Amino acid sequence: MEGVRNSFKRLTGQEQQQSKGWWDEMKDDINQSCSLTMQQRLWGFGICFTVGVLCTFLSTLALPAILIRPEKFAIPYTLGNLLALGSTAFIIGPCRQIRSMVKRTRILATIIYVVAMGMTLFCAIKIRKAPLVLICIFIQFCALIWYCLSYIPYARRFVRSCCESTLGV
């Protein structure tokens, strides 16, 4: 009799559901809304990556005006990087992308990259000092390269040894 009662409660929605944490609820929402076909994923990746590269490229047109209005360069450059990086979430999914970004081999590059993007925008919008923006852009670029190299086996070791032999360090 108890089984019938529980089934009835479940069907009518009267059964108490276990409360999930915010992270589990967010993952469920993302997984439900991200049921794309492979063709849709490839289109999303292609469009997002192309727009990101285009934003980054077009930001260089504002490079001569960086001394007067650094945000005209920094905002499109950072947005382009975010779009290009986020485009891979179409291929592997947003949760897997985040898990990949915080792996032990990439966590430092990820943190430096994200902080550099934030500092780039902060220096461009609030402080408005071109040298600081350029330093943040350089750090952002180096962190992105180091992050991307972490996906290629032995690439970081190769780049490190090339830099050591070139610089004599």
PDB file of C-alpha atoms in Angstrom:
ATOM      1  CA  MET A   1       0.000   0.000   0.000  1.00  0.00           C
ATOM      2  CA  GLU A   2       2.885   2.366   0.788  1.00  0.00           C
ATOM      3  CA  GLY A   3       4.290   1.848  -2.718  1.00  0.00           C
ATOM      4  CA  VAL A   4       0.969   2.860  -4.292  1.00  0.00           C
ATOM      5  CA  ARG A   5       0.804   5.962  -2.093  1.00  0.00           C
ATOM      6  CA  ASN A   6       4.358   6.992  -3.046  1.00  0.00           C
ATOM      7  CA  SER A   7       3.594   6.435  -6.739  1.00  0.00           C
ATOM      8  CA  PHE A   8       0.470   8.595  -6.457  1.00  0.00           C
ATOM      9  CA  LYS A   9       2.412  11.351  -4.689  1.00  0.00           C
ATOM     10  CA  ARG A  10       5.083  11.228  -7.373  1.00  0.00           C
ATOM     11  CA  LEU A  11       2.510  11.457 -10.171  1.00  0.00           C
ATOM     12  CA  THR A  12       0.688  14.379  -8.584  1.00  0.00           C
ATOM     13  CA  GLY A  13       3.859  16.240  -7.692  1.00  0.00           C
ATOM     14  CA  GLN A  14       3.275  16.029  -3.961  1.00  0.00           C
ATOM     15  CA  GLU A  15       6.449  14.104  -3.244  1.00  0.00           C
ATOM     16  CA  GLN A  16       9.190  16.115  -1.617  1.00  0.00           C
ATOM     17  CA  GLN A  17      12.168  16.435  -3.928  1.00  0.00           C
ATOM     18  CA  GLN A  18      15.663  16.420  -2.595  1.00  0.00           C
ATOM     19  CA  SER A  19      17.080  19.881  -2.748  1.00  0.00           C
ATOM     20  CA  LYS A  20      20.032  20.199  -5.075  1.00  0.00           C
ATOM     21  CA  GLY A  21      22.897  22.598  -4.686  1.00  0.00           C
ATOM     22  CA  TRP A  22      23.114  25.618  -6.959  1.00  0.00           C
ATOM     23  CA  TRP A  23      25.955  24.029  -8.949  1.00  0.00           C
ATOM     24  CA  ASP A  24      23.939  20.857  -9.657  1.00  0.00           C
ATOM     25  CA  GLU A  25      20.904  22.897 -10.690  1.00  0.00           C
ATOM     26  CA  MET A  26      23.022  25.057 -12.984  1.00  0.00           C
ATOM     27  CA  LYS A  27      24.634  21.973 -14.572  1.00  0.00           C
ATOM     28  CA  ASP A  28      21.201  20.426 -15.153  1.00  0.00           C
ATOM     29  CA  ASP A  29      19.930  23.640 -16.766  1.00  0.00           C
ATOM     30  CA  ILE A  30      22.992  23.908 -18.995  1.00  0.00           C
ATOM     31  CA  ASN A  31      22.827  20.256 -20.021  1.00  0.00           C
ATOM     32  CA  GLN A  32      19.115  20.523 -20.849  1.00  0.00           C
ATOM     33  CA  SER A  33      19.555  23.690 -22.893  1.00  0.00           C
ATOM     34  CA  CYS A  34      22.675  22.434 -24.693  1.00  0.00           C
ATOM     35  CA  SER A  35      21.240  19.499 -26.563  1.00  0.00           C
ATOM     36  CA  LEU A  36      22.623  20.572 -29.928  1.00  0.00           C
ATOM     37  CA  THR A  37      23.332  18.352 -32.906  1.00  0.00           C
ATOM     38  CA  MET A  38      26.932  18.023 -34.069  1.00  0.00           C
ATOM     39  CA  GLN A  39      26.193  20.250 -37.063  1.00  0.00           C
ATOM     40  CA  GLN A  40      24.728  22.941 -34.793  1.00  0.00           C
ATOM     41  CA  ARG A  41      27.774  22.658 -32.523  1.00  0.00           C
ATOM     42  CA  LEU A  42      30.144  23.072 -35.456  1.00  0.00           C
ATOM     43  CA  TRP A  43      28.198  26.082 -36.738  1.00  0.00           C
ATOM     44  CA  GLY A  44      28.189  27.613 -33.252  1.00  0.00           C
ATOM     45  CA  PHE A  45      31.912  27.006 -32.894  1.00  0.00           C
ATOM     46  CA  GLY A  46      32.668  28.423 -36.335  1.00  0.00           C
ATOM     47  CA  ILE A  47      30.556  31.542 -35.899  1.00  0.00           C
ATOM     48  CA  CYS A  48      31.730  32.244 -32.346  1.00  0.00           C
ATOM     49  CA  PHE A  49      35.389  31.657 -33.200  1.00  0.00           C
ATOM     50  CA  THR A  50      35.188  33.755 -36.385  1.00  0.00           C
ATOM     51  CA  VAL A  51      33.482  36.655 -34.608  1.00  0.00           C
ATOM     52  CA  GLY A  52      36.077  36.412 -31.811  1.00  0.00           C
ATOM     53  CA  VAL A  53      39.007  36.522 -34.213  1.00  0.00           C
ATOM     54  CA  LEU A  54      37.321  39.342 -36.146  1.00  0.00           C
ATOM     55  CA  CYS A  55      36.835  41.379 -32.932  1.00  0.00           C
ATOM     56  CA  THR A  56      40.457  40.828 -31.966  1.00  0.00           C
ATOM     57  CA  PHE A  57      41.659  41.795 -35.435  1.00  0.00           C
ATOM     58  CA  LEU A  58      39.404  44.865 -35.632  1.00  0.00           C
ATOM     59  CA  SER A  59      40.635  46.028 -32.242  1.00  0.00           C
ATOM     60  CA  THR A  60      44.037  46.614 -33.818  1.00  0.00           C
ATOM     61  CA  LEU A  61      42.446  49.345 -35.939  1.00  0.00           C
ATOM     62  CA  ALA A  62      41.908  51.278 -32.711  1.00  0.00           C
ATOM     63  CA  LEU A  63      45.529  50.800 -31.644  1.00  0.00           C
ATOM     64  CA  PRO A  64      46.627  54.282 -32.813  1.00  0.00           C
ATOM     65  CA  ALA A  65      43.934  55.840 -30.588  1.00  0.00           C
ATOM     66  CA  ILE A  66      44.973  53.879 -27.493  1.00  0.00           C
ATOM     67  CA  LEU A  67      46.610  56.901 -25.890  1.00  0.00           C
ATOM     68  CA  ILE A  68      43.371  58.910 -26.063  1.00  0.00           C
ATOM     69  CA  ARG A  69      40.734  56.189 -25.593  1.00  0.00           C
ATOM     70  CA  PRO A  70      42.289  52.892 -24.477  1.00  0.00           C
ATOM     71  CA  GLU A  71      38.871  51.264 -24.063  1.00  0.00           C
ATOM     72  CA  LYS A  72      38.312  51.397 -27.842  1.00  0.00           C
ATOM     73  CA  PHE A  73      41.135  48.883 -28.179  1.00  0.00           C
ATOM     74  CA  ALA A  74      40.839  46.901 -24.946  1.00  0.00           C
ATOM     75  CA  ILE A  75      37.123  46.074 -25.037  1.00  0.00           C
ATOM     76  CA  PRO A  76      37.023  44.518 -28.546  1.00  0.00           C
ATOM     77  CA  TYR A  77      40.337  42.740 -27.962  1.00  0.00           C
ATOM     78  CA  THR A  78      39.147  41.158 -24.716  1.00  0.00           C
ATOM     79  CA  LEU A  79      35.705  40.375 -26.135  1.00  0.00           C
ATOM     80  CA  GLY A  80      37.364  38.681 -29.100  1.00  0.00           C
ATOM     81  CA  ASN A  81      39.479  36.540 -26.812  1.00  0.00           C
ATOM     82  CA  LEU A  82      36.441  35.577 -24.741  1.00  0.00           C
ATOM     83  CA  LEU A  83      34.450  34.631 -27.836  1.00  0.00           C
ATOM     84  CA  ALA A  84      37.296  32.600 -29.317  1.00  0.00           C
ATOM     85  CA  LEU A  85      37.879  30.784 -26.039  1.00  0.00           C
ATOM     86  CA  GLY A  86      34.170  30.263 -25.459  1.00  0.00           C
ATOM     87  CA  SER A  87      33.698  28.847 -28.946  1.00  0.00           C
ATOM     88  CA  THR A  88      35.198  25.551 -27.826  1.00  0.00           C
ATOM     89  CA  ALA A  89      32.310  25.171 -25.377  1.00  0.00           C
ATOM     90  CA  PHE A  90      30.122  24.482 -28.413  1.00  0.00           C
ATOM     91  CA  ILE A  91      32.249  21.467 -29.255  1.00  0.00           C
ATOM     92  CA  ILE A  92      32.822  19.903 -25.838  1.00  0.00           C
ATOM     93  CA  GLY A  93      30.099  21.569 -23.770  1.00  0.00           C
ATOM     94  CA  PRO A  94      30.362  24.335 -21.173  1.00  0.00           C
ATOM     95  CA  CYS A  95      30.751  22.098 -18.112  1.00  0.00           C
ATOM     96  CA  ARG A  96      33.513  20.039 -19.690  1.00  0.00           C
ATOM     97  CA  GLN A  97      35.177  23.256 -20.880  1.00  0.00           C
ATOM     98  CA  ILE A  98      35.244  24.630 -17.333  1.00  0.00           C
ATOM     99  CA  ARG A  99      36.512  21.316 -15.931  1.00  0.00           C
ATOM    100  CA  SER A 100      39.237  21.338 -18.564  1.00  0.00           C
ATOM    101  CA  MET A 101      40.224  24.908 -17.740  1.00  0.00           C
ATOM    102  CA  VAL A 102      40.704  24.166 -14.046  1.00  0.00           C
ATOM    103  CA  LYS A 103      42.804  21.017 -14.464  1.00  0.00           C
ATOM    104  CA  ARG A 104      46.093  21.047 -12.621  1.00  0.00           C
ATOM    105  CA  THR A 105      48.095  21.660 -15.805  1.00  0.00           C
ATOM    106  CA  ARG A 106      45.985  24.671 -16.847  1.00  0.00           C
ATOM    107  CA  ILE A 107      44.702  26.279 -13.662  1.00  0.00           C
ATOM    108  CA  LEU A 108      47.543  28.780 -13.326  1.00  0.00           C
ATOM    109  CA  ALA A 109      47.309  29.890 -16.964  1.00  0.00           C
ATOM    110  CA  THR A 110      43.516  30.108 -16.646  1.00  0.00           C
ATOM    111  CA  ILE A 111      43.696  32.262 -13.526  1.00  0.00           C
ATOM    112  CA  ILE A 112      46.317  34.573 -15.024  1.00  0.00           C
ATOM    113  CA  TYR A 113      44.326  34.814 -18.261  1.00  0.00           C
ATOM    114  CA  VAL A 114      41.021  35.636 -16.562  1.00  0.00           C
ATOM    115  CA  VAL A 115      42.626  38.128 -14.164  1.00  0.00           C
ATOM    116  CA  ALA A 116      44.512  39.759 -17.046  1.00  0.00           C
ATOM    117  CA  MET A 117      41.267  40.161 -18.989  1.00  0.00           C
ATOM    118  CA  GLY A 118      39.612  41.756 -15.981  1.00  0.00           C
ATOM    119  CA  MET A 119      42.583  44.008 -15.352  1.00  0.00           C
ATOM    120  CA  THR A 120      42.692  44.978 -19.037  1.00  0.00           C
ATOM    121  CA  LEU A 121      39.106  46.143 -18.896  1.00  0.00           C
ATOM    122  CA  PHE A 122      39.588  47.825 -15.520  1.00  0.00           C
ATOM    123  CA  CYS A 123      42.704  49.698 -16.661  1.00  0.00           C
ATOM    124  CA  ALA A 124      41.029  50.739 -19.916  1.00  0.00           C
ATOM    125  CA  ILE A 125      37.659  51.816 -18.525  1.00  0.00           C
ATOM    126  CA  LYS A 126      38.440  53.122 -15.035  1.00  0.00           C
ATOM    127  CA  ILE A 127      42.122  54.079 -14.932  1.00  0.00           C
ATOM    128  CA  ARG A 128      42.435  55.002 -18.636  1.00  0.00           C
ATOM    129  CA  LYS A 129      46.210  54.578 -18.794  1.00  0.00           C
ATOM    130  CA  ALA A 130      47.462  53.182 -22.098  1.00  0.00           C
ATOM    131  CA  PRO A 131      50.752  51.726 -20.754  1.00  0.00           C
ATOM    132  CA  LEU A 132      48.852  49.714 -18.129  1.00  0.00           C
ATOM    133  CA  VAL A 133      46.401  48.496 -20.762  1.00  0.00           C
ATOM    134  CA  LEU A 134      49.258  47.387 -23.004  1.00  0.00           C
ATOM    135  CA  ILE A 135      50.944  45.542 -20.132  1.00  0.00           C
ATOM    136  CA  CYS A 136      47.666  43.773 -19.312  1.00  0.00           C
ATOM    137  CA  ILE A 137      47.140  42.908 -22.990  1.00  0.00           C
ATOM    138  CA  PHE A 138      50.650  41.457 -23.160  1.00  0.00           C
ATOM    139  CA  ILE A 139      50.045  39.359 -20.035  1.00  0.00           C
ATOM    140  CA  GLN A 140      46.676  38.292 -21.426  1.00  0.00           C
ATOM    141  CA  PHE A 141      48.278  37.255 -24.715  1.00  0.00           C
ATOM    142  CA  CYS A 142      51.084  35.308 -23.023  1.00  0.00           C
ATOM    143  CA  ALA A 143      48.650  33.531 -20.696  1.00  0.00           C
ATOM    144  CA  LEU A 144      46.464  32.586 -23.666  1.00  0.00           C
ATOM    145  CA  ILE A 145      49.446  31.161 -25.543  1.00  0.00           C
ATOM    146  CA  TRP A 146      50.564  29.217 -22.448  1.00  0.00           C
ATOM    147  CA  TYR A 147      47.006  27.956 -21.945  1.00  0.00           C
ATOM    148  CA  CYS A 148      46.733  26.809 -25.577  1.00  0.00           C
ATOM    149  CA  LEU A 149      50.125  25.113 -25.421  1.00  0.00           C
ATOM    150  CA  SER A 150      48.865  22.979 -22.542  1.00  0.00           C
ATOM    151  CA  TYR A 151      46.676  21.077 -25.017  1.00  0.00           C
ATOM    152  CA  ILE A 152      49.640  20.022 -27.171  1.00  0.00           C
ATOM    153  CA  PRO A 153      51.800  17.258 -25.665  1.00  0.00           C
ATOM    154  CA  TYR A 154      55.277  18.509 -24.728  1.00  0.00           C
ATOM    155  CA  ALA A 155      54.633  21.951 -26.292  1.00  0.00           C
ATOM    156  CA  ARG A 156      55.245  23.838 -23.059  1.00  0.00           C
ATOM    157  CA  ARG A 157      58.466  21.929 -22.442  1.00  0.00           C
ATOM    158  CA  PHE A 158      59.615  22.702 -25.996  1.00  0.00           C
ATOM    159  CA  VAL A 159      58.803  26.421 -25.733  1.00  0.00           C
ATOM    160  CA  ARG A 160      60.445  26.622 -22.311  1.00  0.00           C
ATOM    161  CA  SER A 161      63.651  24.978 -23.592  1.00  0.00           C
ATOM    162  CA  CYS A 162      63.698  27.261 -26.666  1.00  0.00           C
ATOM    163  CA  CYS A 163      63.343  30.341 -24.450  1.00  0.00           C
ATOM    164  CA  GLU A 164      66.036  29.111 -22.072  1.00  0.00           C
ATOM    165  CA  SER A 165      68.510  28.418 -24.880  1.00  0.00           C
ATOM    166  CA  THR A 166      67.692  31.723 -26.624  1.00  0.00           C
ATOM    167  CA  LEU A 167      67.825  33.881 -23.501  1.00  0.00           C
ATOM    168  CA  GLY A 168      70.616  31.899 -21.881  1.00  0.00           C
ATOM    169  CA  VAL A 169      68.669  31.440 -18.668  1.00  0.00           C
TER     170      VAL A 169
END
